[in-house]
XYZ file of C-alpha atoms in Angstrom:
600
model
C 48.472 -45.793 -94.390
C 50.986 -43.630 -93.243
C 51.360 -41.966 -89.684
C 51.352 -38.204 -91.405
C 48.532 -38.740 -93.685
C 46.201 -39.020 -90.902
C 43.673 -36.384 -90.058
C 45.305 -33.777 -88.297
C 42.654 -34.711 -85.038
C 43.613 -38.316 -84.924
C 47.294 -37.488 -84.874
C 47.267 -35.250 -82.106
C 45.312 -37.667 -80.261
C 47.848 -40.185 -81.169
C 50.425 -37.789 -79.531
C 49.192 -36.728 -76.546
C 49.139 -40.077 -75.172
C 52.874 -40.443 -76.119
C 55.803 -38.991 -73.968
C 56.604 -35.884 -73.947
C 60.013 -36.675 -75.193
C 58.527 -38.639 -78.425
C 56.248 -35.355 -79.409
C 59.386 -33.632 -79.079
C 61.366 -36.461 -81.667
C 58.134 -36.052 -83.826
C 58.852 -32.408 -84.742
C 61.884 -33.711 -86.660
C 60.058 -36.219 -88.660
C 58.963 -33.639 -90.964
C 57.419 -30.005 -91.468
C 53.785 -31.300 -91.197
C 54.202 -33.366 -87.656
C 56.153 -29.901 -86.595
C 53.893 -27.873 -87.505
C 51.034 -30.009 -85.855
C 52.763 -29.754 -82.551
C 54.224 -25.956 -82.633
C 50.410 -25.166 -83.336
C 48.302 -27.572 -80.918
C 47.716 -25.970 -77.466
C 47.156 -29.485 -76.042
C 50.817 -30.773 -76.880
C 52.001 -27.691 -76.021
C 50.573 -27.667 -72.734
C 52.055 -31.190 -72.595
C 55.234 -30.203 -73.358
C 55.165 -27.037 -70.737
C 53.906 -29.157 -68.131
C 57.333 -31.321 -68.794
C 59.646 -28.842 -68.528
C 58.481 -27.448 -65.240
C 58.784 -31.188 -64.087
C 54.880 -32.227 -63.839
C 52.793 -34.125 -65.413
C 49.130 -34.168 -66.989
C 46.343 -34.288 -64.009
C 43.778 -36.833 -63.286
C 41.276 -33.908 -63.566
C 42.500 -30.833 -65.273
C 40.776 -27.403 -64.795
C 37.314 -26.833 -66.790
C 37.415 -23.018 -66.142
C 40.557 -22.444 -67.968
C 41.404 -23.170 -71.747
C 45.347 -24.959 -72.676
C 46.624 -21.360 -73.374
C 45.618 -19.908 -70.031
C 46.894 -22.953 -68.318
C 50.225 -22.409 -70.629
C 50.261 -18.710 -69.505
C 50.153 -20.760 -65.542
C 52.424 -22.563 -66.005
C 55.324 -20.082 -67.412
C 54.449 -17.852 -64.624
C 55.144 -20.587 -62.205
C 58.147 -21.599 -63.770
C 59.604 -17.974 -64.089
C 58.846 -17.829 -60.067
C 60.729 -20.379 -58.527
C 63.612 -18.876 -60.527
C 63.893 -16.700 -57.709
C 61.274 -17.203 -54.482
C 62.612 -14.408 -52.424
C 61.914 -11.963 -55.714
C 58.023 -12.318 -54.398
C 56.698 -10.881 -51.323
C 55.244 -13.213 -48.964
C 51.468 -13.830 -47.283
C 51.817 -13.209 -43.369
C 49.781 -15.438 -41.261
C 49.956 -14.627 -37.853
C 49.218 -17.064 -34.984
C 48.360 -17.666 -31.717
C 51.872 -17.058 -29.308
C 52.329 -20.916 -28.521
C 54.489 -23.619 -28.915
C 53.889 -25.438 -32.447
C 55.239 -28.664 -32.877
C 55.181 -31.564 -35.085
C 54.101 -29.736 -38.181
C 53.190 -31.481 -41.564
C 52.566 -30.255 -44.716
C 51.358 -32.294 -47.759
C 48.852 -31.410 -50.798
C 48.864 -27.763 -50.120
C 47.599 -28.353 -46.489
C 49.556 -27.003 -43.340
C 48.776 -29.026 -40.489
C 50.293 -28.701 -36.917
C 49.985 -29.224 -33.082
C 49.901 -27.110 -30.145
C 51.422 -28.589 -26.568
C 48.988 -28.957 -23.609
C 49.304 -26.423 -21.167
C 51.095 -27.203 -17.916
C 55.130 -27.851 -17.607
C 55.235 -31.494 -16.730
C 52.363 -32.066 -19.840
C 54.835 -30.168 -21.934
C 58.143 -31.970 -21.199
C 56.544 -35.351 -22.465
C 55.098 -34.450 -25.204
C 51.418 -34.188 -24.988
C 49.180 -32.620 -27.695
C 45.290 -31.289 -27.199
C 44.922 -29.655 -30.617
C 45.690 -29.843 -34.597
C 45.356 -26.917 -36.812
C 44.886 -27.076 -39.952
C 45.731 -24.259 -43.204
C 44.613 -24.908 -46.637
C 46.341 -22.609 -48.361
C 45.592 -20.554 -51.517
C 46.256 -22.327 -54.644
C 46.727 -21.262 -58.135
C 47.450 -24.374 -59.589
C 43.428 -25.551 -58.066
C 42.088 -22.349 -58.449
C 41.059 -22.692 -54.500
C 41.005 -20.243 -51.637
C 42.382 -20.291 -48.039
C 40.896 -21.955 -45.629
C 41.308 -22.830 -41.501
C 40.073 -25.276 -39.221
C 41.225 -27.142 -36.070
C 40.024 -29.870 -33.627
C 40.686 -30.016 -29.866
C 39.523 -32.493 -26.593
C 40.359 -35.375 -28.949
C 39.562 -37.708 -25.491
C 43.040 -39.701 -25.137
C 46.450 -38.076 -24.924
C 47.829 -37.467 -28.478
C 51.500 -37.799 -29.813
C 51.622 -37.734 -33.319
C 49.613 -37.618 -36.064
C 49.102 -38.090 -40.207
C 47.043 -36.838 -42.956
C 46.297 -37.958 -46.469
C 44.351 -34.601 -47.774
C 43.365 -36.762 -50.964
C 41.131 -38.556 -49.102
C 40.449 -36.365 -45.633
C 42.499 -39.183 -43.420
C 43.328 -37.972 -40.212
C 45.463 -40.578 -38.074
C 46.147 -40.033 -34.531
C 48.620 -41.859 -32.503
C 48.122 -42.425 -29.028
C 49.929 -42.529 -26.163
C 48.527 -45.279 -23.257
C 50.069 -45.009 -20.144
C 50.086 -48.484 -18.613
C 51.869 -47.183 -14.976
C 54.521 -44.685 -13.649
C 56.993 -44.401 -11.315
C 59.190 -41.450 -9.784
C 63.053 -42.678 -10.163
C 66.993 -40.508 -8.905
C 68.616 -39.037 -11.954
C 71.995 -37.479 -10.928
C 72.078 -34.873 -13.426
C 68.197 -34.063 -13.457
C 67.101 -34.771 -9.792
C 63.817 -36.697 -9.818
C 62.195 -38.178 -12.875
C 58.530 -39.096 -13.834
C 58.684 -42.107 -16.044
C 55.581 -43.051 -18.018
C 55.521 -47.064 -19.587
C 53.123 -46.696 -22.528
C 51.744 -48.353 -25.431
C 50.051 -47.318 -28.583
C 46.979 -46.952 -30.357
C 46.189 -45.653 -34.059
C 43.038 -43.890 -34.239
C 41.268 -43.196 -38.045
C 39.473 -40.485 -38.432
C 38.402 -37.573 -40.928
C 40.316 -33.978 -41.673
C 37.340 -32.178 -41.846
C 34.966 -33.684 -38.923
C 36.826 -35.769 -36.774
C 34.742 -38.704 -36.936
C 35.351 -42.163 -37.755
C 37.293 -42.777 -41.299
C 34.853 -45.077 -43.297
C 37.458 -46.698 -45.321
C 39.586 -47.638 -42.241
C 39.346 -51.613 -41.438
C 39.225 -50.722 -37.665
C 38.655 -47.633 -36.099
C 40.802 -48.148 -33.401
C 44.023 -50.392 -33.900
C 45.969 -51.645 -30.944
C 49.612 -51.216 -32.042
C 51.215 -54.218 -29.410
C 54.144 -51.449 -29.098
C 55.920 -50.227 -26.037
C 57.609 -47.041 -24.683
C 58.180 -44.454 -22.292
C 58.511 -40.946 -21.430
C 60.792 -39.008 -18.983
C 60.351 -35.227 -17.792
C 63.442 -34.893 -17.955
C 63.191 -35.334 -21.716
C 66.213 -37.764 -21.288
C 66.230 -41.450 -23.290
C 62.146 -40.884 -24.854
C 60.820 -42.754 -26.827
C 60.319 -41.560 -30.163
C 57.330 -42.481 -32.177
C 57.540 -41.924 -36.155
C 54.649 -42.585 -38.330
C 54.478 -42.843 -41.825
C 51.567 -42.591 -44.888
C 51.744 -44.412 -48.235
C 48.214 -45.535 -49.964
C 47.450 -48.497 -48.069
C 50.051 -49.014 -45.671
C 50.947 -46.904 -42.722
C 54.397 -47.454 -40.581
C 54.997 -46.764 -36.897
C 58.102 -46.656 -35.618
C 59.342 -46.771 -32.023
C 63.180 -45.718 -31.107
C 64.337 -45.606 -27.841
C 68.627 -44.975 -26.774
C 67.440 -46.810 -23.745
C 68.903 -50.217 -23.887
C 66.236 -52.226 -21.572
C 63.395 -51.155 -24.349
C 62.618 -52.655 -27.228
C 62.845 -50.994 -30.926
C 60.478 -51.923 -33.691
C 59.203 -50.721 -37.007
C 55.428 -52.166 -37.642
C 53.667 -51.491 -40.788
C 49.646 -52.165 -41.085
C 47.212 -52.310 -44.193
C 44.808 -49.742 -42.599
C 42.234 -50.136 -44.926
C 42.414 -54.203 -44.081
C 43.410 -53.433 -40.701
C 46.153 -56.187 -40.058
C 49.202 -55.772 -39.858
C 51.488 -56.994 -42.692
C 54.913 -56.621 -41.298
C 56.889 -56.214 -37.606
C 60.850 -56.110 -36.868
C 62.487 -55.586 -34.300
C 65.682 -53.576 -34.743
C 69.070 -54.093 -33.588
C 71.156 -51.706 -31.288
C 74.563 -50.765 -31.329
C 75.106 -51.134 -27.279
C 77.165 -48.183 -26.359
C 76.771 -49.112 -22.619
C 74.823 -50.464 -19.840
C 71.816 -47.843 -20.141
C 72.193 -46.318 -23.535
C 71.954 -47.924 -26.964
C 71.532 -46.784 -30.772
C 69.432 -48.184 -33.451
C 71.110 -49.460 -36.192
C 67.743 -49.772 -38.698
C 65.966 -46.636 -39.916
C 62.783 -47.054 -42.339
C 60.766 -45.429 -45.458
C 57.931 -46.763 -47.230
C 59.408 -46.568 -50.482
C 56.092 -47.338 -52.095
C 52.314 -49.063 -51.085
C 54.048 -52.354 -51.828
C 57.813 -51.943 -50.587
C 59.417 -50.699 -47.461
C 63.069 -49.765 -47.320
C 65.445 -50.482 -44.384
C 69.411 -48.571 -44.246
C 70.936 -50.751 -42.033
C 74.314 -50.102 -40.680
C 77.045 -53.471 -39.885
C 77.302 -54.450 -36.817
C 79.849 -52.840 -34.677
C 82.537 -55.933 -34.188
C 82.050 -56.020 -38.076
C 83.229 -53.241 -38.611
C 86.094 -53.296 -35.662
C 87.580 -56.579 -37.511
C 87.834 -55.285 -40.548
C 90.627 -54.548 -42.425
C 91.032 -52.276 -45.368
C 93.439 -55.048 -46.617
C 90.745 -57.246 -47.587
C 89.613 -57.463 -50.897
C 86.317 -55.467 -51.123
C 86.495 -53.686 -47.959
C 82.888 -53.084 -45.410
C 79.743 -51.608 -46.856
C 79.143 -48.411 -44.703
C 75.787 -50.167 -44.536
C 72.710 -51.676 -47.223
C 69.267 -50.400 -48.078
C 67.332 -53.185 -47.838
C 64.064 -53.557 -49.624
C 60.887 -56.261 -48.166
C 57.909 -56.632 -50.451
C 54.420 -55.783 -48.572
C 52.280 -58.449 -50.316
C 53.902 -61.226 -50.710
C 51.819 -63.188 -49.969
C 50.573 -65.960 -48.572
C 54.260 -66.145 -47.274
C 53.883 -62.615 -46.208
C 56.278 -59.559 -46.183
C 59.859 -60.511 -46.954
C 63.188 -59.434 -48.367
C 63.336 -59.469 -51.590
C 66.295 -56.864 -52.606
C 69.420 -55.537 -50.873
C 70.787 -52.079 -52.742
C 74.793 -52.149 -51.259
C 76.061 -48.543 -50.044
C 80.324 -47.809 -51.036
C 82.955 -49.432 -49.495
C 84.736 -47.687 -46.765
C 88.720 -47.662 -46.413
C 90.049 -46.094 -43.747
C 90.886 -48.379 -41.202
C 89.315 -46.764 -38.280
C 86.284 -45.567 -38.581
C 82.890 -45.656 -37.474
C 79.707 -43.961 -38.665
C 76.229 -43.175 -38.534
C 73.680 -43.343 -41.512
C 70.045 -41.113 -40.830
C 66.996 -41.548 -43.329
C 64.698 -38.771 -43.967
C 61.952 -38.874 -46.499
C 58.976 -36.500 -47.099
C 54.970 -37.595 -47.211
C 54.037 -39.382 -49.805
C 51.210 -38.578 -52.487
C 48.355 -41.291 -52.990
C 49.070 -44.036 -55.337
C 47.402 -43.925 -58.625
C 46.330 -47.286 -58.435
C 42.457 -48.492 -59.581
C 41.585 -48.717 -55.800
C 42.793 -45.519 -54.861
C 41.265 -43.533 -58.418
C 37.924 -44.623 -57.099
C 38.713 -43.480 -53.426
C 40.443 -40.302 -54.212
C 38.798 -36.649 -53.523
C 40.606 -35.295 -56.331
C 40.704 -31.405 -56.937
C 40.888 -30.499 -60.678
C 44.222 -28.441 -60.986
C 47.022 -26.856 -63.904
C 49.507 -29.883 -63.342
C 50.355 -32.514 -61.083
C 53.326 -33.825 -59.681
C 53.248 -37.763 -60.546
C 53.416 -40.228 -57.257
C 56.641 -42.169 -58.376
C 58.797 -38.639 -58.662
C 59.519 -38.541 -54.934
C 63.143 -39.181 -53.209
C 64.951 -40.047 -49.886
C 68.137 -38.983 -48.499
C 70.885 -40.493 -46.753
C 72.557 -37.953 -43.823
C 76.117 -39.886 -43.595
C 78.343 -39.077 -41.019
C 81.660 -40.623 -40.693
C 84.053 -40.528 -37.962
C 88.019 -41.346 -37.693
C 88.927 -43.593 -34.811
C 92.674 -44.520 -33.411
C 93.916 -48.131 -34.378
C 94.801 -48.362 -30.146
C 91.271 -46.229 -28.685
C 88.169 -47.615 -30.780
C 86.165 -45.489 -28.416
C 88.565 -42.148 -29.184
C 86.899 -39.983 -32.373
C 87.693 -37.061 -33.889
C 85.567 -33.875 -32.865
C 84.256 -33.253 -36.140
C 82.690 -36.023 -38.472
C 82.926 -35.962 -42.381
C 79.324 -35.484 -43.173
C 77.587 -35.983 -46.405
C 74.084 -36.686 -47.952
C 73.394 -39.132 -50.980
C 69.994 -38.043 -52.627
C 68.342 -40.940 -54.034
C 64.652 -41.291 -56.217
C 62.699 -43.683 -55.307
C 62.272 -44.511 -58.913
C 66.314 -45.617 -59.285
C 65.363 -48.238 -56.686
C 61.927 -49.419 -57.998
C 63.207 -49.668 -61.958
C 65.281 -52.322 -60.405
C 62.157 -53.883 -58.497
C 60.635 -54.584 -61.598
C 61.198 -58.169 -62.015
C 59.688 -60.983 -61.089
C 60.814 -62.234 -56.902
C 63.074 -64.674 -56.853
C 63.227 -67.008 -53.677
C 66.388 -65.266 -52.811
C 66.679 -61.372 -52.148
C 68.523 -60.541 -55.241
C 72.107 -58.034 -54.347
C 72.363 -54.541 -56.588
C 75.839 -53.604 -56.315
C 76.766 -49.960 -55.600
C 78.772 -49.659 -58.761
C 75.348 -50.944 -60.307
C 72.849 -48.339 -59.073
C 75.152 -45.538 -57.722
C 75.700 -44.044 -60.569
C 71.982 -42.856 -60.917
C 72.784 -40.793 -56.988
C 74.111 -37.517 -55.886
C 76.553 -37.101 -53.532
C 76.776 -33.831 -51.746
C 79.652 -32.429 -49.577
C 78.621 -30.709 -46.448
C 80.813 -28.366 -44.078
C 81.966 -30.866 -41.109
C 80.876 -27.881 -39.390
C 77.628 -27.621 -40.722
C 75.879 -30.325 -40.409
C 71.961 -29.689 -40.779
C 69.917 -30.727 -38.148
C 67.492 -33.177 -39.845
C 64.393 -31.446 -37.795
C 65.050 -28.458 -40.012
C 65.125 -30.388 -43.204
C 62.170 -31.259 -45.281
C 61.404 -33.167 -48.692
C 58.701 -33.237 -50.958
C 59.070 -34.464 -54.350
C 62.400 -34.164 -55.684
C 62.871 -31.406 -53.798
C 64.672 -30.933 -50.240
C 64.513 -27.919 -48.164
C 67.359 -27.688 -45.542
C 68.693 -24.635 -42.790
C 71.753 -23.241 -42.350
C 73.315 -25.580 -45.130
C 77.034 -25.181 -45.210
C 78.333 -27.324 -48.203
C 81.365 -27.469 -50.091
C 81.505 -27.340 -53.796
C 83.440 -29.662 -55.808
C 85.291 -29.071 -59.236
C 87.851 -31.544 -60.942
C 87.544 -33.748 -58.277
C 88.697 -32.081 -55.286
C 86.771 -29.577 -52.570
C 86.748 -25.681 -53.528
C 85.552 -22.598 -51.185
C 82.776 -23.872 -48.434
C 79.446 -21.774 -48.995
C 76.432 -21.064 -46.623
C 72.506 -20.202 -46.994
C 70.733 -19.598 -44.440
C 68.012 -21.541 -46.113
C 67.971 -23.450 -49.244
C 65.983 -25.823 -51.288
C 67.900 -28.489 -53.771
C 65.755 -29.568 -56.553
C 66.962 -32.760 -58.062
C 64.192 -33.024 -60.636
C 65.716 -34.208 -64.141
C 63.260 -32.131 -66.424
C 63.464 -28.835 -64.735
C 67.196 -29.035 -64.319
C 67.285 -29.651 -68.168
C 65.371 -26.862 -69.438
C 66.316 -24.688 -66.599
C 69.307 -23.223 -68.656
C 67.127 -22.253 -71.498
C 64.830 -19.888 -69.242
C 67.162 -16.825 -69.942
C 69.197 -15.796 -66.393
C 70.345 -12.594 -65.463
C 74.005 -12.487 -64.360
C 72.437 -12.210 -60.756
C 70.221 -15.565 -61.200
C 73.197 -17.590 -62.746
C 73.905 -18.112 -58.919
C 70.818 -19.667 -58.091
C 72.295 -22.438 -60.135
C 74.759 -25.014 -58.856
C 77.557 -24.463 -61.178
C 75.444 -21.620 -63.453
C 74.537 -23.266 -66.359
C 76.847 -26.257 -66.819
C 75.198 -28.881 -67.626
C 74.939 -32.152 -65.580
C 77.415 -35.479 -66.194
C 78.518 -37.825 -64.434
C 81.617 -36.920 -62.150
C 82.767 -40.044 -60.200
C 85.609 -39.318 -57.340
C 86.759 -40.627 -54.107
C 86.004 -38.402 -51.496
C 89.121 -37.840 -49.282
C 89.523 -36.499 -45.763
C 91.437 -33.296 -45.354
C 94.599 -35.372 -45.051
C 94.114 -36.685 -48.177
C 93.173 -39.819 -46.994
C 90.282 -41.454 -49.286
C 87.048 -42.487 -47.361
C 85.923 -44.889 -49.732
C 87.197 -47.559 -52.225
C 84.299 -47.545 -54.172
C 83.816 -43.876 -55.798
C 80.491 -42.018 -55.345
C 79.008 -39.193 -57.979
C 79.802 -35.898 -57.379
C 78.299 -34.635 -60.265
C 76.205 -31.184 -59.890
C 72.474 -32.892 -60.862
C 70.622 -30.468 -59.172
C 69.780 -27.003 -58.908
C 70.055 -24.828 -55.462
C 67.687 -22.030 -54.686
C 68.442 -19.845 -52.154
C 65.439 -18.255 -49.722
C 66.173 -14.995 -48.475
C 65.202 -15.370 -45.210
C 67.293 -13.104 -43.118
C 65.299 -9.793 -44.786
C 62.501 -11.136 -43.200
C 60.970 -8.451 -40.440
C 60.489 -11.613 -37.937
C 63.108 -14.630 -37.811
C 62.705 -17.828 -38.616
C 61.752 -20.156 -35.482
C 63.340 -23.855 -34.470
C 60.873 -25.154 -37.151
C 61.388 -26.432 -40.626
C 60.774 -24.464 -43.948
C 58.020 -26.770 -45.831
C 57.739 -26.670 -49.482
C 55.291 -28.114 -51.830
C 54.759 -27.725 -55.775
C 53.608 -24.050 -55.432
C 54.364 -23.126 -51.400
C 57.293 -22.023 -49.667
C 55.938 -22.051 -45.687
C 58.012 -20.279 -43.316
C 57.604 -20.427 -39.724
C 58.646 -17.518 -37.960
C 58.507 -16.181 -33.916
C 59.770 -13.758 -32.304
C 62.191 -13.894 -29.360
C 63.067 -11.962 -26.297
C 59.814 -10.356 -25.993
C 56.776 -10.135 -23.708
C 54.549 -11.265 -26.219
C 56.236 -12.235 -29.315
C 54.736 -12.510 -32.980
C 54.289 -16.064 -33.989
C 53.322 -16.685 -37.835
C 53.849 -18.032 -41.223
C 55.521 -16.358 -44.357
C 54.014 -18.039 -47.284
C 55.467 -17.848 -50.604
C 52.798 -19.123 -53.232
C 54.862 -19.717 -56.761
């Protein structure tokens, strides 16, 4: 029997568990599968839900029929053609210092600093607040809570929303002692270690899925008053597995990046991470992590530092500005190991030296069986799906004299290289080998953008967010870049790059004003594949091995300099349907501290 001469029920069934893209080759099969499609409200809603980059829920919403969440949908779509066109919610809070702020799943969480100046200056938090916002896409209101007097002093801290996880990271301190700095005068120094504590958003009690309520982390570090050579803790959320990470530019401490399975509660991996020794007292980490997934961690690592003195760009190949390695999280019974290393371009200028920073956004729960039958799920319009997130790469590169490795140029040649987590899991998906297996750059690199920033403008990653595919950055001063070589530099104030494939495909098709053309990188060109070597001004090329330049993105500019109070030293969050703005006033007895929220 033939596909078309089906009952028209079956065959929609049929073809809304294709892909998108195959309903959209079945309309040119013939006038009957054409029809079926152009006239079902389920594939349509399929197919809208595609083009704004999303993908069919676990749960969809009961109160609303396919054409109402259609009409969504398009409305949605038509407003993050231009954010600033909508006037934002004003939340106004409490005249403190916020810090540390998080944002995942439509939930704003943040913390306040204890009071006192000494408390302050190392870092101590008594309180997390917490903003559900309004949601369209759930159909849920606003909603605030916080928690205070958490009993321990309190550093950082997580949430998974999906499943009310709260995770607090303590700081112990073990002893102290009062030491001479000749710049700051005298110094409290505080030798700590860590402890994880599991506990609920919404009550603050004990996490019942957690494998230990309390989990002694075996990590070091210290604070100063002075602010001067902390230790900096970074944790990380993906399904399972949670990451700390301890950094210190103080050479006699140690560096490490520990991951845990926290619903086990042991710990699956622990490094310890190299330092580029710039002197006696100070040295820099050369490792920076991301869980790339519940079952992979990534690791850029830079060369070592006489590696990269002895080399010459006469040797065939060059140096790798650094790799991305990749260790598998359950391998066992051998346990975590190596199992991939993704190679970064080839410098060639001959002296040089550089600096590669990771950032990466939260990540959404995995849809695994485990997790489907953990998960607090809220039925909602669309979803974005867990696998369409991304990481980027801050480069910085700096030119060095052949006779004075330690002299550098003022101003380094910055850039960022935008990478989906998919490009490096697709390559993942084989069985391990006993050896890590080696992607070349001119393997996977062509699946990357590679942006141009302003040497003078290079963001400060505490203003830059991600979520998704998309990345929200301040004061980003770029240069664009046609037939291969640098135009005009631009600025915006603030700015959010959306690398998503499907919305930058059907983005042209919307129907732009003249005045919305601009919103686009390049208008409407479409995206290809540019390869170039990026040279310095001089016209010296940086690397032997070319990078894409190619415009696969789109870049949405947020007015924020109309707005009546100005932005604070915080970063613009954004999810699927928020923009959140932080905002404070300065200069004033008692200044107006809030949030602009744009809901899309």
């Amino acid at each position: 029997m033939l596909f078309v001469t089906l009952p028209s029920e079956t065959i929609i069934r049929v073809l809304g568990l294709a892909d998108p893209i195959d309903i959209r080759r079945c309309q040119l099969v013939c006038r009957r599968l054409r029809e079926l499609v152009t006239s079902s409200s389920y594939l349509q809603y399929i197919l809208e839900l595609d083009t704004c980059g999303y993908t069919v829920p676990l749960i969809s919403r009961p109160d609303l029929s396919y054409e109402e969440m259609i009409r969504t949908l398009q409305d949605h779509r038509k407003a993050w053609q231009n954010p600033s066109g909508r006037d934002p919610e004003f939340i106004e809070l409490p005249s403190r210092e916020i810090v540390n702020p998080y944002f995942v799943d439509g939930v704003l969480a943040y913390e306040y600093v204890q009071s006192g100046v000494e408390l302050g200056r190392i870092g101590l938090m008594d309180e997390i607040h917490f903003h559900q916002l309004q949601s369209t896409n759930k159909g849920t209101s606003y909603q605030y809570w916080h928690h205070h007097d958490f009993g321990f002093p309190m550093e950082k801290f997580a949430i998974q929303p999906e499943i009310d996880l709260l995770v607090l990271v303590e700081g112990v301190v073990l002893r102290q002692e009062d030491v001479d700095e000749l710049d700051w005068g005298t110094a409290r120094i505080s030798h700590k270690t860590y402890r994880l504590h599991f506990l609920t958003m919404s009550t603050n009690t004990p996490h019942s899925l957690a494998g230990l309520p309390v989990l002694d982390t075996r990590l070091s570090g210290l604070a100063n008053s002075n602010e001067t050579q902390d230790t900096k803790t970074i944790i990380s959320l993906n399904g399972r597995m949670i990451m700390l990470v301890t950094s210190t530019r103080k050479a006699a401490f140690e560096n490490a990046i520990v991951v845990w399975d926290w619903v086990k509660g042991n710990e699956v991996l622990r490094i310890i991470v190299p330092v580029y020794q710039m002197n006696d007292h100070t040295a820099i980490p050369r490792f920076d992590p991301v869980l790339l997934s519940e079952d992979y961690l990534l690791i850029s690592c830079i060369p070592e530092r006489d590696m990269v003195k002895n080399s010459s760009p006469s040797v065939p190949g060059g140096v790798h500005i650094g790799t991305l390695d990749i260790y598998h999280l359950r391998s066992e019974p051998d346990g975590a190991r190596r199992v991939a290393t993704f190679e970064l371009p080839n410098i060639s200028i001959p002296h040089a030296k550089w600096g590669i920073k990771l950032s990466s956004g939260p990540a959404k729960l995995p849809w695994t069986p485990y997790w489907l039958t953990q998960i607090k799920y809220t039925p909602r319009v669309y979803e974005t799906a867990p696998q369409r997130e991304m990481f980027c790469l801050f480069i910085s590169i700096w030119i060095t004299h052949p006779s004075d490795p330690d002299y550098e140029e003022s101003n380094p040649f910055p850039s960022l290289l935008h990478v989906p987590a998919q490009t490096l899991l697709d390559h993942l998906d084989i069985p391990h080998s006993s050896h890590p297996i080696v992607i070349p750059w001119d393997v996977w690199g062509v699946r990357l953008t590679w942006i141009n920033i302003n040497s003078w403008g290079c963001p400060p990653y505490g203003l830059a967010t991600i979520s998704g595919l998309r990345h929200s950055i301040c004061n980003f001063r770029y240069y664009t870049t046609l037939d291969g070589r640098d135009s005009e530099a631009g600025r915006d104030a603030q700015v959010i790059l959306d690398f998503d494939p499907q919305r930058l495909r059907f983005r042209p098709s919307i129907g732009y004003t003249n005045d919305q053309k601009n919103y686009l990188f390049w208008g409407n060109e479409a995206p290809g594949t540019k390869f170039m070597t990026q040279t310095t001004p001089y016209g010296t090329p940086l690397f032997e091995s070319p990078v894409n330049i190619a415009p696969s993105y789109s870049r949405i500019p947020i007015n924020v300099d109309t707005l009546p109070i100005k932005t604070a030293g915080l970063p613009t969050m954004v999810g699927d349907e928020h923009i959140v703005i932080p905002v404070q006033e300065y200069g004033h007895p008692d200044p107006s501290t809030g949030l602009y929220i744009h809901t899309l």
